[in-house]
């Protein structure tokens, strides 16, 4: 009886221990495919502010990307005329690039062609 009880306790401990480790990795964002925001020296709020100032609009979407080993915030900024994709260095806060969002520009061109 004691042996059976000890086996059940040991098995439960192993299962719970494995679940705890998996939950801890998930909570810390330790997915190898995704960059860790804890490594960025610039906050998301700071990156959005830099992007909005550069493009003259409001942020609609932002994400952290690993581009060839460099952490970069990609921020989509929109205003009345267009959407702009702005890249902000996650370590320095420097705006690396700002380009018209090609997907939105292509979509607008298709809409204009069908307005006849």
CSV table of C-alpha atoms in Angstrom, one decimal:
chain,number,residue,atom,x,y,z
A,1,UNK,CA,0.0,0.0,0.0
A,2,UNK,CA,2.8,2.4,1.0
A,3,UNK,CA,4.7,1.6,-2.2
A,4,UNK,CA,1.6,2.3,-4.4
A,5,UNK,CA,1.0,5.6,-2.6
A,6,UNK,CA,4.6,6.6,-3.0
A,7,UNK,CA,4.5,5.8,-6.7
A,8,UNK,CA,1.4,8.0,-7.2
A,9,UNK,CA,3.0,10.9,-5.3
A,10,UNK,CA,6.2,10.6,-7.3
A,11,UNK,CA,4.3,10.4,-10.6
A,12,UNK,CA,2.2,13.5,-9.7
A,13,UNK,CA,5.3,15.4,-8.7
A,14,UNK,CA,6.9,14.7,-12.1
A,15,UNK,CA,3.8,15.8,-14.0
A,16,UNK,CA,3.3,19.0,-12.0
A,17,UNK,CA,7.0,19.8,-12.2
A,18,UNK,CA,6.9,19.5,-16.0
A,19,UNK,CA,3.7,21.7,-16.2
A,20,UNK,CA,5.3,24.3,-14.0
A,21,UNK,CA,8.4,24.6,-16.2
A,22,UNK,CA,6.3,24.8,-19.4
A,23,UNK,CA,4.1,27.6,-17.8
A,24,UNK,CA,7.2,29.5,-16.7
A,25,UNK,CA,8.7,29.4,-20.2
A,26,UNK,CA,5.4,30.6,-21.7
A,27,UNK,CA,5.1,33.4,-19.2
A,28,UNK,CA,8.6,34.6,-19.9
A,29,UNK,CA,8.0,34.6,-23.6
A,30,UNK,CA,10.9,32.1,-24.2
A,31,UNK,CA,9.8,31.1,-27.7
A,32,UNK,CA,12.9,30.7,-29.8
A,33,UNK,CA,11.1,32.2,-32.9
A,34,UNK,CA,10.0,35.4,-31.2
A,35,UNK,CA,12.3,38.2,-29.9
A,36,UNK,CA,12.2,38.9,-26.2
A,37,UNK,CA,11.0,42.4,-25.4
A,38,UNK,CA,13.0,42.2,-22.2
A,39,UNK,CA,16.1,42.6,-24.3
A,40,UNK,CA,15.0,45.9,-25.8
A,41,UNK,CA,16.4,49.1,-24.1
A,42,UNK,CA,13.6,51.2,-25.7
A,43,UNK,CA,10.1,50.7,-24.5
A,44,UNK,CA,7.2,50.1,-26.9
A,45,UNK,CA,5.7,53.5,-25.9
A,46,UNK,CA,9.0,55.3,-26.8
A,47,UNK,CA,9.2,53.5,-30.1
A,48,UNK,CA,5.6,54.4,-31.0
A,49,UNK,CA,6.2,58.1,-30.0
A,50,UNK,CA,9.3,58.2,-32.3
A,51,UNK,CA,7.4,56.6,-35.2
A,52,UNK,CA,4.4,58.9,-34.8
A,53,UNK,CA,6.7,62.0,-34.8
A,54,UNK,CA,8.6,60.8,-37.9
A,55,UNK,CA,5.5,59.9,-39.9
A,56,UNK,CA,3.1,62.6,-38.6
A,57,UNK,CA,0.2,60.3,-37.7
A,58,UNK,CA,-1.1,57.8,-35.1
A,59,UNK,CA,0.2,54.3,-34.6
A,60,UNK,CA,-2.2,51.6,-35.7
A,61,UNK,CA,0.0,48.6,-35.0
A,62,UNK,CA,3.4,47.8,-33.6
A,63,UNK,CA,5.5,44.7,-33.2
A,64,UNK,CA,9.0,43.7,-32.2
A,65,UNK,CA,11.0,41.9,-34.8
A,66,UNK,CA,14.5,40.3,-35.0
A,67,UNK,CA,16.0,41.5,-38.3
A,68,UNK,CA,19.3,39.7,-38.8
A,69,UNK,CA,20.1,39.7,-35.1
A,70,UNK,CA,19.0,43.3,-34.6
A,71,UNK,CA,15.9,44.1,-32.5
A,72,UNK,CA,13.6,46.5,-34.4
A,73,UNK,CA,10.1,47.8,-33.6
A,74,UNK,CA,8.0,47.8,-36.7
A,75,UNK,CA,5.3,50.5,-36.3
A,76,UNK,CA,2.5,51.2,-38.8
A,77,UNK,CA,1.5,54.9,-38.6
A,78,UNK,CA,-1.6,56.2,-40.3
A,79,UNK,CA,-2.8,59.7,-41.2
A,80,UNK,CA,-5.4,61.1,-43.5
A,81,UNK,CA,-3.4,60.4,-46.7
A,82,UNK,CA,-1.5,57.2,-46.1
A,83,UNK,CA,-0.1,54.5,-43.9
A,84,UNK,CA,3.6,54.5,-43.2
A,85,UNK,CA,5.8,51.6,-42.0
A,86,UNK,CA,8.4,52.9,-39.6
A,87,UNK,CA,11.3,50.9,-38.2
A,88,UNK,CA,12.7,51.9,-34.8
A,89,UNK,CA,15.9,50.5,-33.3
A,90,UNK,CA,14.9,48.7,-30.1
A,91,UNK,CA,18.3,49.5,-28.5
A,92,UNK,CA,18.8,53.2,-29.3
A,93,UNK,CA,15.3,54.5,-30.2
A,94,UNK,CA,16.6,55.8,-33.6
A,95,UNK,CA,14.3,55.7,-36.5
A,96,UNK,CA,15.9,53.5,-39.1
A,97,UNK,CA,13.4,53.9,-41.9
A,98,UNK,CA,10.0,55.2,-42.8
A,99,UNK,CA,8.3,54.0,-46.0
A,100,UNK,CA,4.8,54.2,-47.4
A,101,UNK,CA,3.0,51.0,-46.6
A,102,UNK,CA,3.1,49.1,-50.0
A,103,UNK,CA,0.1,46.9,-49.2
A,104,UNK,CA,-2.1,49.9,-48.5
A,105,UNK,CA,-0.8,51.8,-51.6
A,106,UNK,CA,-1.5,48.7,-53.9
A,107,UNK,CA,-5.0,48.3,-52.4
A,108,UNK,CA,-5.8,52.0,-53.0
A,109,UNK,CA,-4.7,51.7,-56.6
A,110,UNK,CA,-7.1,48.7,-57.2
A,111,UNK,CA,-10.0,50.6,-55.6
A,112,UNK,CA,-9.4,53.6,-57.9
A,113,UNK,CA,-9.3,51.4,-60.9
A,114,UNK,CA,-12.8,50.0,-60.0
A,115,UNK,CA,-14.4,53.4,-59.4
A,116,UNK,CA,-15.3,54.0,-63.0
